[in-house]
Amino acid sequence: MVHAPAPSQSRLTLLARAALVRLWLVCLSGFALAGALLALLPVIWRRAPVGRRLHPPRREARVIPLAPPRRANHS
């Protein structure tokens, strides 16, 4: 829970606190970016086949012709 600043704080103090919070957020974003790059490092290192097939493509399926349609027997 965040409380409103006390009325005794000057505008300069509030600006300094806002600058520190902004710096803290930039640091956290940097850590998050470094963590994401560190997590992706094995993919980059091994040159994993991203977007390429691992196995040779299958042969095309044969088309089996259907039997000719039969006429209905109405008796």
mmCIF file with all atom_site columns, N, CA and C in Angstrom:
data_model
loop_
_atom_site.group_PDB
_atom_site.id
_atom_site.type_symbol
_atom_site.label_atom_id
_atom_site.label_alt_id
_atom_site.label_comp_id
_atom_site.label_asym_id
_atom_site.label_entity_id
_atom_site.label_seq_id
_atom_site.pdbx_PDB_ins_code
_atom_site.Cartn_x
_atom_site.Cartn_y
_atom_site.Cartn_z
_atom_site.occupancy
_atom_site.B_iso_or_equiv
_atom_site.pdbx_formal_charge
_atom_site.auth_seq_id
_atom_site.auth_comp_id
_atom_site.auth_asym_id
_atom_site.auth_atom_id
_atom_site.pdbx_PDB_model_num
ATOM 1   N N  . MET A 1 1  ? 0.845   -1.169  0.000   1.00 0.00 ? 1  MET A N  1
ATOM 2   C CA . MET A 1 1  ? 0.000   0.000   0.000   1.00 0.00 ? 1  MET A CA 1
ATOM 3   C C  . MET A 1 1  ? 0.896   1.239   0.000   1.00 0.00 ? 1  MET A C  1
ATOM 4   N N  . VAL A 1 2  ? 0.649   2.140   -0.917  1.00 0.00 ? 2  VAL A N  1
ATOM 5   C CA . VAL A 1 2  ? 1.466   3.342   -1.045  1.00 0.00 ? 2  VAL A CA 1
ATOM 6   C C  . VAL A 1 2  ? 0.691   4.509   -0.456  1.00 0.00 ? 2  VAL A C  1
ATOM 7   N N  . HIS A 1 3  ? 1.339   5.226   0.431   1.00 0.00 ? 3  HIS A N  1
ATOM 8   C CA . HIS A 1 3  ? 0.703   6.374   1.063   1.00 0.00 ? 3  HIS A CA 1
ATOM 9   C C  . HIS A 1 3  ? 1.028   7.635   0.283   1.00 0.00 ? 3  HIS A C  1
ATOM 10  N N  . ALA A 1 4  ? 0.155   8.592   0.391   1.00 0.00 ? 4  ALA A N  1
ATOM 11  C CA . ALA A 1 4  ? 0.413   9.883   -0.233  1.00 0.00 ? 4  ALA A CA 1
ATOM 12  C C  . ALA A 1 4  ? 1.571   10.557  0.493   1.00 0.00 ? 4  ALA A C  1
ATOM 13  N N  . PRO A 1 5  ? 2.390   11.316  -0.227  1.00 0.00 ? 5  PRO A N  1
ATOM 14  C CA . PRO A 1 5  ? 3.525   11.967  0.433   1.00 0.00 ? 5  PRO A CA 1
ATOM 15  C C  . PRO A 1 5  ? 3.047   12.966  1.483   1.00 0.00 ? 5  PRO A C  1
ATOM 16  N N  . ALA A 1 6  ? 3.845   13.093  2.492   1.00 0.00 ? 6  ALA A N  1
ATOM 17  C CA . ALA A 1 6  ? 3.511   14.038  3.560   1.00 0.00 ? 6  ALA A CA 1
ATOM 18  C C  . ALA A 1 6  ? 3.576   15.458  3.005   1.00 0.00 ? 6  ALA A C  1
ATOM 19  N N  . PRO A 1 7  ? 2.748   16.339  3.490   1.00 0.00 ? 7  PRO A N  1
ATOM 20  C CA . PRO A 1 7  ? 2.743   17.700  2.955   1.00 0.00 ? 7  PRO A CA 1
ATOM 21  C C  . PRO A 1 7  ? 4.043   18.448  3.206   1.00 0.00 ? 7  PRO A C  1
ATOM 22  N N  . SER A 1 8  ? 4.877   17.948  4.120   1.00 0.00 ? 8  SER A N  1
ATOM 23  C CA . SER A 1 8  ? 6.117   18.663  4.431   1.00 0.00 ? 8  SER A CA 1
ATOM 24  C C  . SER A 1 8  ? 7.205   18.444  3.374   1.00 0.00 ? 8  SER A C  1
ATOM 25  N N  . GLN A 1 9  ? 7.015   17.492  2.454   1.00 0.00 ? 9  GLN A N  1
ATOM 26  C CA . GLN A 1 9  ? 8.039   17.237  1.446   1.00 0.00 ? 9  GLN A CA 1
ATOM 27  C C  . GLN A 1 9  ? 7.979   18.312  0.359   1.00 0.00 ? 9  GLN A C  1
ATOM 28  N N  . SER A 1 10 ? 9.152   18.769  -0.003  1.00 0.00 ? 10 SER A N  1
ATOM 29  C CA . SER A 1 10 ? 9.205   19.812  -1.021  1.00 0.00 ? 10 SER A CA 1
ATOM 30  C C  . SER A 1 10 ? 9.099   19.213  -2.418  1.00 0.00 ? 10 SER A C  1
ATOM 31  N N  . ARG A 1 11 ? 8.885   20.072  -3.370  1.00 0.00 ? 11 ARG A N  1
ATOM 32  C CA . ARG A 1 11 ? 8.791   19.632  -4.759  1.00 0.00 ? 11 ARG A CA 1
ATOM 33  C C  . ARG A 1 11 ? 10.109  19.019  -5.220  1.00 0.00 ? 11 ARG A C  1
ATOM 34  N N  . LEU A 1 12 ? 11.223  19.552  -4.773  1.00 0.00 ? 12 LEU A N  1
ATOM 35  C CA . LEU A 1 12 ? 12.535  19.017  -5.129  1.00 0.00 ? 12 LEU A CA 1
ATOM 36  C C  . LEU A 1 12 ? 12.710  17.600  -4.599  1.00 0.00 ? 12 LEU A C  1
ATOM 37  N N  . THR A 1 13 ? 12.218  17.350  -3.385  1.00 0.00 ? 13 THR A N  1
ATOM 38  C CA . THR A 1 13 ? 12.302  16.002  -2.825  1.00 0.00 ? 13 THR A CA 1
ATOM 39  C C  . THR A 1 13 ? 11.450  15.031  -3.636  1.00 0.00 ? 13 THR A C  1
ATOM 40  N N  . LEU A 1 14 ? 10.276  15.471  -4.014  1.00 0.00 ? 14 LEU A N  1
ATOM 41  C CA . LEU A 1 14 ? 9.401   14.606  -4.810  1.00 0.00 ? 14 LEU A CA 1
ATOM 42  C C  . LEU A 1 14 ? 10.020  14.305  -6.176  1.00 0.00 ? 14 LEU A C  1
ATOM 43  N N  . LEU A 1 15 ? 10.640  15.305  -6.809  1.00 0.00 ? 15 LEU A N  1
ATOM 44  C CA . LEU A 1 15 ? 11.297  15.082  -8.096  1.00 0.00 ? 15 LEU A CA 1
ATOM 45  C C  . LEU A 1 15 ? 12.466  14.118  -7.948  1.00 0.00 ? 15 LEU A C  1
ATOM 46  N N  . ALA A 1 16 ? 13.206  14.237  -6.846  1.00 0.00 ? 16 ALA A N  1
ATOM 47  C CA . ALA A 1 16 ? 14.336  13.333  -6.611  1.00 0.00 ? 16 ALA A CA 1
ATOM 48  C C  . ALA A 1 16 ? 13.835  11.902  -6.422  1.00 0.00 ? 16 ALA A C  1
ATOM 49  N N  . ARG A 1 17 ? 12.733  11.741  -5.669  1.00 0.00 ? 17 ARG A N  1
ATOM 50  C CA . ARG A 1 17 ? 12.170  10.403  -5.481  1.00 0.00 ? 17 ARG A CA 1
ATOM 51  C C  . ARG A 1 17 ? 11.670  9.831   -6.802  1.00 0.00 ? 17 ARG A C  1
ATOM 52  N N  . ALA A 1 18 ? 11.038  10.669  -7.622  1.00 0.00 ? 18 ALA A N  1
ATOM 53  C CA . ALA A 1 18 ? 10.558  10.202  -8.928  1.00 0.00 ? 18 ALA A CA 1
ATOM 54  C C  . ALA A 1 18 ? 11.727  9.790   -9.817  1.00 0.00 ? 18 ALA A C  1
ATOM 55  N N  . ALA A 1 19 ? 12.832  10.535  -9.760  1.00 0.00 ? 19 ALA A N  1
ATOM 56  C CA . ALA A 1 19 ? 14.011  10.184  -10.559 1.00 0.00 ? 19 ALA A CA 1
ATOM 57  C C  . ALA A 1 19 ? 14.603  8.859   -10.086 1.00 0.00 ? 19 ALA A C  1
ATOM 58  N N  . LEU A 1 20 ? 14.617  8.639   -8.772  1.00 0.00 ? 20 LEU A N  1
ATOM 59  C CA . LEU A 1 20 ? 15.145  7.367   -8.249  1.00 0.00 ? 20 LEU A CA 1
ATOM 60  C C  . LEU A 1 20 ? 14.252  6.195   -8.665  1.00 0.00 ? 20 LEU A C  1
ATOM 61  N N  . VAL A 1 21 ? 12.951  6.407   -8.642  1.00 0.00 ? 21 VAL A N  1
ATOM 62  C CA . VAL A 1 21 ? 12.041  5.339   -9.069  1.00 0.00 ? 21 VAL A CA 1
ATOM 63  C C  . VAL A 1 21 ? 12.233  5.042   -10.549 1.00 0.00 ? 21 VAL A C  1
ATOM 64  N N  . ARG A 1 22 ? 12.391  6.082   -11.350 1.00 0.00 ? 22 ARG A N  1
ATOM 65  C CA . ARG A 1 22 ? 12.625  5.888   -12.784 1.00 0.00 ? 22 ARG A CA 1
ATOM 66  C C  . ARG A 1 22 ? 13.928  5.122   -13.014 1.00 0.00 ? 22 ARG A C  1
ATOM 67  N N  . LEU A 1 23 ? 14.974  5.468   -12.285 1.00 0.00 ? 23 LEU A N  1
ATOM 68  C CA . LEU A 1 23 ? 16.253  4.765   -12.405 1.00 0.00 ? 23 LEU A CA 1
ATOM 69  C C  . LEU A 1 23 ? 16.109  3.302   -11.981 1.00 0.00 ? 23 LEU A C  1
ATOM 70  N N  . TRP A 1 24 ? 15.341  3.069   -10.920 1.00 0.00 ? 24 TRP A N  1
ATOM 71  C CA . TRP A 1 24 ? 15.116  1.706   -10.446 1.00 0.00 ? 24 TRP A CA 1
ATOM 72  C C  . TRP A 1 24 ? 14.367  0.887   -11.508 1.00 0.00 ? 24 TRP A C  1
ATOM 73  N N  . LEU A 1 25 ? 13.380  1.483   -12.150 1.00 0.00 ? 25 LEU A N  1
ATOM 74  C CA . LEU A 1 25 ? 12.649  0.776   -13.199 1.00 0.00 ? 25 LEU A CA 1
ATOM 75  C C  . LEU A 1 25 ? 13.527  0.483   -14.414 1.00 0.00 ? 25 LEU A C  1
ATOM 76  N N  . VAL A 1 26 ? 14.406  1.401   -14.755 1.00 0.00 ? 26 VAL A N  1
ATOM 77  C CA . VAL A 1 26 ? 15.339  1.161   -15.864 1.00 0.00 ? 26 VAL A CA 1
ATOM 78  C C  . VAL A 1 26 ? 16.279  0.009   -15.511 1.00 0.00 ? 26 VAL A C  1
ATOM 79  N N  . CYS A 1 27 ? 16.735  -0.034  -14.259 1.00 0.00 ? 27 CYS A N  1
ATOM 80  C CA . CYS A 1 27 ? 17.613  -1.135  -13.828 1.00 0.00 ? 27 CYS A CA 1
ATOM 81  C C  . CYS A 1 27 ? 16.877  -2.470  -13.879 1.00 0.00 ? 27 CYS A C  1
ATOM 82  N N  . LEU A 1 28 ? 15.631  -2.481  -13.413 1.00 0.00 ? 28 LEU A N  1
ATOM 83  C CA . LEU A 1 28 ? 14.862  -3.729  -13.459 1.00 0.00 ? 28 LEU A CA 1
ATOM 84  C C  . LEU A 1 28 ? 14.615  -4.177  -14.893 1.00 0.00 ? 28 LEU A C  1
ATOM 85  N N  . SER A 1 29 ? 14.355  -3.233  -15.776 1.00 0.00 ? 29 SER A N  1
ATOM 86  C CA . SER A 1 29 ? 14.162  -3.590  -17.184 1.00 0.00 ? 29 SER A CA 1
ATOM 87  C C  . SER A 1 29 ? 15.451  -4.152  -17.776 1.00 0.00 ? 29 SER A C  1
ATOM 88  N N  . GLY A 1 30 ? 16.577  -3.581  -17.401 1.00 0.00 ? 30 GLY A N  1
ATOM 89  C CA . GLY A 1 30 ? 17.863  -4.101  -17.862 1.00 0.00 ? 30 GLY A CA 1
ATOM 90  C C  . GLY A 1 30 ? 18.116  -5.506  -17.367 1.00 0.00 ? 30 GLY A C  1
ATOM 91  N N  . PHE A 1 31 ? 17.782  -5.756  -16.101 1.00 0.00 ? 31 PHE A N  1
ATOM 92  C CA . PHE A 1 31 ? 17.944  -7.111  -15.567 1.00 0.00 ? 31 PHE A CA 1
ATOM 93  C C  . PHE A 1 31 ? 17.024  -8.094  -16.281 1.00 0.00 ? 31 PHE A C  1
ATOM 94  N N  . ALA A 1 32 ? 15.807  -7.665  -16.588 1.00 0.00 ? 32 ALA A N  1
ATOM 95  C CA . ALA A 1 32 ? 14.872  -8.547  -17.294 1.00 0.00 ? 32 ALA A CA 1
ATOM 96  C C  . ALA A 1 32 ? 15.381  -8.856  -18.700 1.00 0.00 ? 32 ALA A C  1
ATOM 97  N N  . LEU A 1 33 ? 15.920  -7.851  -19.374 1.00 0.00 ? 33 LEU A N  1
ATOM 98  C CA . LEU A 1 33 ? 16.463  -8.075  -20.720 1.00 0.00 ? 33 LEU A CA 1
ATOM 99  C C  . LEU A 1 33 ? 17.669  -9.005  -20.672 1.00 0.00 ? 33 LEU A C  1
ATOM 100 N N  . ALA A 1 34 ? 18.540  -8.798  -19.681 1.00 0.00 ? 34 ALA A N  1
ATOM 101 C CA . ALA A 1 34 ? 19.712  -9.671  -19.538 1.00 0.00 ? 34 ALA A CA 1
ATOM 102 C C  . ALA A 1 34 ? 19.282  -11.106 -19.239 1.00 0.00 ? 34 ALA A C  1
ATOM 103 N N  . GLY A 1 35 ? 18.259  -11.271 -18.412 1.00 0.00 ? 35 GLY A N  1
ATOM 104 C CA . GLY A 1 35 ? 17.765  -12.615 -18.110 1.00 0.00 ? 35 GLY A CA 1
ATOM 105 C C  . GLY A 1 35 ? 17.175  -13.297 -19.332 1.00 0.00 ? 35 GLY A C  1
ATOM 106 N N  . ALA A 1 36 ? 16.449  -12.538 -20.142 1.00 0.00 ? 36 ALA A N  1
ATOM 107 C CA . ALA A 1 36 ? 15.870  -13.121 -21.358 1.00 0.00 ? 36 ALA A CA 1
ATOM 108 C C  . ALA A 1 36 ? 16.973  -13.532 -22.333 1.00 0.00 ? 36 ALA A C  1
ATOM 109 N N  . LEU A 1 37 ? 17.984  -12.682 -22.495 1.00 0.00 ? 37 LEU A N  1
ATOM 110 C CA . LEU A 1 37 ? 19.093  -13.035 -23.384 1.00 0.00 ? 37 LEU A CA 1
ATOM 111 C C  . LEU A 1 37 ? 19.872  -14.225 -22.851 1.00 0.00 ? 37 LEU A C  1
ATOM 112 N N  . LEU A 1 38 ? 20.039  -14.297 -21.538 1.00 0.00 ? 38 LEU A N  1
ATOM 113 C CA . LEU A 1 38 ? 20.738  -15.435 -20.940 1.00 0.00 ? 38 LEU A CA 1
ATOM 114 C C  . LEU A 1 38 ? 19.945  -16.720 -21.153 1.00 0.00 ? 38 LEU A C  1
ATOM 115 N N  . ALA A 1 39 ? 18.618  -16.631 -21.086 1.00 0.00 ? 39 ALA A N  1
ATOM 116 C CA . ALA A 1 39 ? 17.784  -17.817 -21.306 1.00 0.00 ? 39 ALA A CA 1
ATOM 117 C C  . ALA A 1 39 ? 17.835  -18.268 -22.764 1.00 0.00 ? 39 ALA A C  1
ATOM 118 N N  . LEU A 1 40 ? 17.993  -17.330 -23.693 1.00 0.00 ? 40 LEU A N  1
ATOM 119 C CA . LEU A 1 40 ? 18.045  -17.679 -25.119 1.00 0.00 ? 40 LEU A CA 1
ATOM 120 C C  . LEU A 1 40 ? 19.453  -18.027 -25.594 1.00 0.00 ? 40 LEU A C  1
ATOM 121 N N  . LEU A 1 41 ? 20.439  -17.851 -24.743 1.00 0.00 ? 41 LEU A N  1
ATOM 122 C CA . LEU A 1 41 ? 21.826  -18.106 -25.142 1.00 0.00 ? 41 LEU A CA 1
ATOM 123 C C  . LEU A 1 41 ? 22.052  -19.540 -25.631 1.00 0.00 ? 41 LEU A C  1
ATOM 124 N N  . PRO A 1 42 ? 21.501  -20.586 -24.996 1.00 0.00 ? 42 PRO A N  1
ATOM 125 C CA . PRO A 1 42 ? 21.717  -21.943 -25.529 1.00 0.00 ? 42 PRO A CA 1
ATOM 126 C C  . PRO A 1 42 ? 21.173  -22.127 -26.943 1.00 0.00 ? 42 PRO A C  1
ATOM 127 N N  . VAL A 1 43 ? 20.077  -21.475 -27.257 1.00 0.00 ? 43 VAL A N  1
ATOM 128 C CA . VAL A 1 43 ? 19.516  -21.596 -28.610 1.00 0.00 ? 43 VAL A CA 1
ATOM 129 C C  . VAL A 1 43 ? 20.466  -20.961 -29.621 1.00 0.00 ? 43 VAL A C  1
ATOM 130 N N  . ILE A 1 44 ? 21.012  -19.819 -29.253 1.00 0.00 ? 44 ILE A N  1
ATOM 131 C CA . ILE A 1 44 ? 21.937  -19.134 -30.150 1.00 0.00 ? 44 ILE A CA 1
ATOM 132 C C  . ILE A 1 44 ? 23.262  -19.906 -30.238 1.00 0.00 ? 44 ILE A C  1
ATOM 133 N N  . TRP A 1 45 ? 23.723  -20.425 -29.129 1.00 0.00 ? 45 TRP A N  1
ATOM 134 C CA . TRP A 1 45 ? 25.018  -21.108 -29.071 1.00 0.00 ? 45 TRP A CA 1
ATOM 135 C C  . TRP A 1 45 ? 25.025  -22.378 -29.906 1.00 0.00 ? 45 TRP A C  1
ATOM 136 N N  . ARG A 1 46 ? 23.953  -23.193 -29.802 1.00 0.00 ? 46 ARG A N  1
ATOM 137 C CA . ARG A 1 46 ? 23.904  -24.462 -30.531 1.00 0.00 ? 46 ARG A CA 1
ATOM 138 C C  . ARG A 1 46 ? 23.415  -24.298 -31.948 1.00 0.00 ? 46 ARG A C  1
ATOM 139 N N  . ARG A 1 47 ? 22.996  -23.117 -32.321 1.00 0.00 ? 47 ARG A N  1
ATOM 140 C CA . ARG A 1 47 ? 22.430  -22.867 -33.638 1.00 0.00 ? 47 ARG A CA 1
ATOM 141 C C  . ARG A 1 47 ? 21.301  -23.851 -33.922 1.00 0.00 ? 47 ARG A C  1
ATOM 142 N N  . ALA A 1 48 ? 20.353  -23.874 -32.999 1.00 0.00 ? 48 ALA A N  1
ATOM 143 C CA . ALA A 1 48 ? 19.214  -24.784 -33.121 1.00 0.00 ? 48 ALA A CA 1
ATOM 144 C C  . ALA A 1 48 ? 18.433  -24.458 -34.387 1.00 0.00 ? 48 ALA A C  1
ATOM 145 N N  . PRO A 1 49 ? 17.892  -25.471 -35.015 1.00 0.00 ? 49 PRO A N  1
ATOM 146 C CA . PRO A 1 49 ? 17.168  -25.245 -36.270 1.00 0.00 ? 49 PRO A CA 1
ATOM 147 C C  . PRO A 1 49 ? 15.803  -24.605 -36.025 1.00 0.00 ? 49 PRO A C  1
ATOM 148 N N  . VAL A 1 50 ? 15.770  -23.328 -35.894 1.00 0.00 ? 50 VAL A N  1
ATOM 149 C CA . VAL A 1 50 ? 14.509  -22.626 -35.683 1.00 0.00 ? 50 VAL A CA 1
ATOM 150 C C  . VAL A 1 50 ? 13.875  -22.373 -37.047 1.00 0.00 ? 50 VAL A C  1
ATOM 151 N N  . GLY A 1 51 ? 12.687  -22.895 -37.248 1.00 0.00 ? 51 GLY A N  1
ATOM 152 C CA . GLY A 1 51 ? 11.987  -22.687 -38.506 1.00 0.00 ? 51 GLY A CA 1
ATOM 153 C C  . GLY A 1 51 ? 12.394  -23.638 -39.611 1.00 0.00 ? 51 GLY A C  1
ATOM 154 N N  . ARG A 1 52 ? 13.306  -24.552 -39.335 1.00 0.00 ? 52 ARG A N  1
ATOM 155 C CA . ARG A 1 52 ? 13.700  -25.547 -40.346 1.00 0.00 ? 52 ARG A CA 1
ATOM 156 C C  . ARG A 1 52 ? 13.260  -26.924 -39.886 1.00 0.00 ? 52 ARG A C  1
ATOM 157 N N  . ARG A 1 53 ? 13.087  -27.825 -40.833 1.00 0.00 ? 53 ARG A N  1
ATOM 158 C CA . ARG A 1 53 ? 12.646  -29.175 -40.496 1.00 0.00 ? 53 ARG A CA 1
ATOM 159 C C  . ARG A 1 53 ? 13.812  -29.985 -39.921 1.00 0.00 ? 53 ARG A C  1
ATOM 160 N N  . LEU A 1 54 ? 13.477  -30.797 -38.929 1.00 0.00 ? 54 LEU A N  1
ATOM 161 C CA . LEU A 1 54 ? 14.486  -31.673 -38.346 1.00 0.00 ? 54 LEU A CA 1
ATOM 162 C C  . LEU A 1 54 ? 14.647  -32.958 -39.155 1.00 0.00 ? 54 LEU A C  1
ATOM 163 N N  . HIS A 1 55 ? 13.567  -33.390 -39.783 1.00 0.00 ? 55 HIS A N  1
ATOM 164 C CA . HIS A 1 55 ? 13.589  -34.637 -40.545 1.00 0.00 ? 55 HIS A CA 1
ATOM 165 C C  . HIS A 1 55 ? 13.338  -34.320 -42.012 1.00 0.00 ? 55 HIS A C  1
ATOM 166 N N  . PRO A 1 56 ? 13.777  -35.222 -42.904 1.00 0.00 ? 56 PRO A N  1
ATOM 167 C CA . PRO A 1 56 ? 13.481  -34.981 -44.323 1.00 0.00 ? 56 PRO A CA 1
ATOM 168 C C  . PRO A 1 56 ? 11.974  -35.006 -44.554 1.00 0.00 ? 56 PRO A C  1
ATOM 169 N N  . PRO A 1 57 ? 11.511  -34.282 -45.536 1.00 0.00 ? 57 PRO A N  1
ATOM 170 C CA . PRO A 1 57 ? 10.062  -34.245 -45.770 1.00 0.00 ? 57 PRO A CA 1
ATOM 171 C C  . PRO A 1 57 ? 9.534   -35.612 -46.178 1.00 0.00 ? 57 PRO A C  1
ATOM 172 N N  . ARG A 1 58 ? 8.301   -35.891 -45.813 1.00 0.00 ? 58 ARG A N  1
ATOM 173 C CA . ARG A 1 58 ? 7.669   -37.169 -46.174 1.00 0.00 ? 58 ARG A CA 1
ATOM 174 C C  . ARG A 1 58 ? 7.350   -37.199 -47.660 1.00 0.00 ? 58 ARG A C  1
ATOM 175 N N  . ARG A 1 59 ? 7.190   -38.417 -48.157 1.00 0.00 ? 59 ARG A N  1
ATOM 176 C CA . ARG A 1 59 ? 6.756   -38.546 -49.546 1.00 0.00 ? 59 ARG A CA 1
ATOM 177 C C  . ARG A 1 59 ? 5.315   -38.076 -49.644 1.00 0.00 ? 59 ARG A C  1
ATOM 178 N N  . GLU A 1 60 ? 4.949   -37.681 -50.831 1.00 0.00 ? 60 GLU A N  1
ATOM 179 C CA . GLU A 1 60 ? 3.566   -37.245 -51.017 1.00 0.00 ? 60 GLU A CA 1
ATOM 180 C C  . GLU A 1 60 ? 2.642   -38.443 -50.881 1.00 0.00 ? 60 GLU A C  1
ATOM 181 N N  . ALA A 1 61 ? 1.481   -38.200 -50.330 1.00 0.00 ? 61 ALA A N  1
ATOM 182 C CA . ALA A 1 61 ? 0.498   -39.265 -50.148 1.00 0.00 ? 61 ALA A CA 1
ATOM 183 C C  . ALA A 1 61 ? -0.107  -39.642 -51.494 1.00 0.00 ? 61 ALA A C  1
ATOM 184 N N  . ARG A 1 62 ? -0.368  -40.933 -51.662 1.00 0.00 ? 62 ARG A N  1
ATOM 185 C CA . ARG A 1 62 ? -1.011  -41.379 -52.894 1.00 0.00 ? 62 ARG A CA 1
ATOM 186 C C  . ARG A 1 62 ? -2.499  -41.105 -52.810 1.00 0.00 ? 62 ARG A C  1
ATOM 187 N N  . VAL A 1 63 ? -3.088  -40.780 -53.922 1.00 0.00 ? 63 VAL A N  1
ATOM 188 C CA . VAL A 1 63 ? -4.528  -40.556 -53.988 1.00 0.00 ? 63 VAL A CA 1
ATOM 189 C C  . VAL A 1 63 ? -5.178  -41.855 -54.409 1.00 0.00 ? 63 VAL A C  1
ATOM 190 N N  . ILE A 1 64 ? -6.038  -42.372 -53.563 1.00 0.00 ? 64 ILE A N  1
ATOM 191 C CA . ILE A 1 64 ? -6.743  -43.623 -53.860 1.00 0.00 ? 64 ILE A CA 1
ATOM 192 C C  . ILE A 1 64 ? -8.083  -43.246 -54.482 1.00 0.00 ? 64 ILE A C  1
ATOM 193 N N  . PRO A 1 65 ? -8.330  -43.674 -55.711 1.00 0.00 ? 65 PRO A N  1
ATOM 194 C CA . PRO A 1 65 ? -9.598  -43.292 -56.357 1.00 0.00 ? 65 PRO A CA 1
ATOM 195 C C  . PRO A 1 65 ? -10.778 -43.966 -55.663 1.00 0.00 ? 65 PRO A C  1
ATOM 196 N N  . LEU A 1 66 ? -11.856 -43.215 -55.565 1.00 0.00 ? 66 LEU A N  1
ATOM 197 C CA . LEU A 1 66 ? -13.077 -43.756 -54.956 1.00 0.00 ? 66 LEU A CA 1
ATOM 198 C C  . LEU A 1 66 ? -13.812 -44.626 -55.975 1.00 0.00 ? 66 LEU A C  1
ATOM 199 N N  . ALA A 1 67 ? -14.587 -45.564 -55.438 1.00 0.00 ? 67 ALA A N  1
ATOM 200 C CA . ALA A 1 67 ? -15.410 -46.411 -56.314 1.00 0.00 ? 67 ALA A CA 1
ATOM 201 C C  . ALA A 1 67 ? -16.503 -45.556 -56.928 1.00 0.00 ? 67 ALA A C  1
ATOM 202 N N  . PRO A 1 68 ? -16.938 -45.879 -58.127 1.00 0.00 ? 68 PRO A N  1
ATOM 203 C CA . PRO A 1 68 ? -18.010 -45.077 -58.737 1.00 0.00 ? 68 PRO A CA 1
ATOM 204 C C  . PRO A 1 68 ? -19.262 -45.164 -57.888 1.00 0.00 ? 68 PRO A C  1
ATOM 205 N N  . PRO A 1 69 ? -20.044 -44.113 -57.863 1.00 0.00 ? 69 PRO A N  1
ATOM 206 C CA . PRO A 1 69 ? -21.263 -44.130 -57.028 1.00 0.00 ? 69 PRO A CA 1
ATOM 207 C C  . PRO A 1 69 ? -22.265 -45.163 -57.524 1.00 0.00 ? 69 PRO A C  1
ATOM 208 N N  . ARG A 1 70 ? -22.920 -45.800 -56.595 1.00 0.00 ? 70 ARG A N  1
ATOM 209 C CA . ARG A 1 70 ? -23.939 -46.818 -56.954 1.00 0.00 ? 70 ARG A CA 1
ATOM 210 C C  . ARG A 1 70 ? -25.300 -46.133 -56.965 1.00 0.00 ? 70 ARG A C  1
ATOM 211 N N  . ARG A 1 71 ? -26.157 -46.666 -57.801 1.00 0.00 ? 71 ARG A N  1
ATOM 212 C CA . ARG A 1 71 ? -27.521 -46.153 -57.848 1.00 0.00 ? 71 ARG A CA 1
ATOM 213 C C  . ARG A 1 71 ? -28.310 -46.760 -56.720 1.00 0.00 ? 71 ARG A C  1
ATOM 214 N N  . ALA A 1 72 ? -29.165 -45.975 -56.154 1.00 0.00 ? 72 ALA A N  1
ATOM 215 C CA . ALA A 1 72 ? -30.015 -46.480 -55.067 1.00 0.00 ? 72 ALA A CA 1
ATOM 216 C C  . ALA A 1 72 ? -31.079 -47.409 -55.648 1.00 0.00 ? 72 ALA A C  1
ATOM 217 N N  . ASN A 1 73 ? -31.366 -48.459 -54.953 1.00 0.00 ? 73 ASN A N  1
ATOM 218 C CA . ASN A 1 73 ? -32.368 -49.430 -55.395 1.00 0.00 ? 73 ASN A CA 1
ATOM 219 C C  . ASN A 1 73 ? -33.653 -49.142 -54.654 1.00 0.00 ? 73 ASN A C  1
ATOM 220 N N  . HIS A 1 74 ? -34.643 -48.556 -55.346 1.00 0.00 ? 74 HIS A N  1
ATOM 221 C CA . HIS A 1 74 ? -35.930 -48.207 -54.748 1.00 0.00 ? 74 HIS A CA 1
ATOM 222 C C  . HIS A 1 74 ? -36.910 -49.334 -55.011 1.00 0.00 ? 74 HIS A C  1
ATOM 223 N N  . SER A 1 75 ? -37.147 -50.180 -54.045 1.00 0.00 ? 75 SER A N  1
ATOM 224 C CA . SER A 1 75 ? -38.124 -51.238 -54.290 1.00 0.00 ? 75 SER A CA 1
ATOM 225 C C  . SER A 1 75 ? -39.316 -51.086 -53.373 1.00 0.00 ? 75 SER A C  1
#
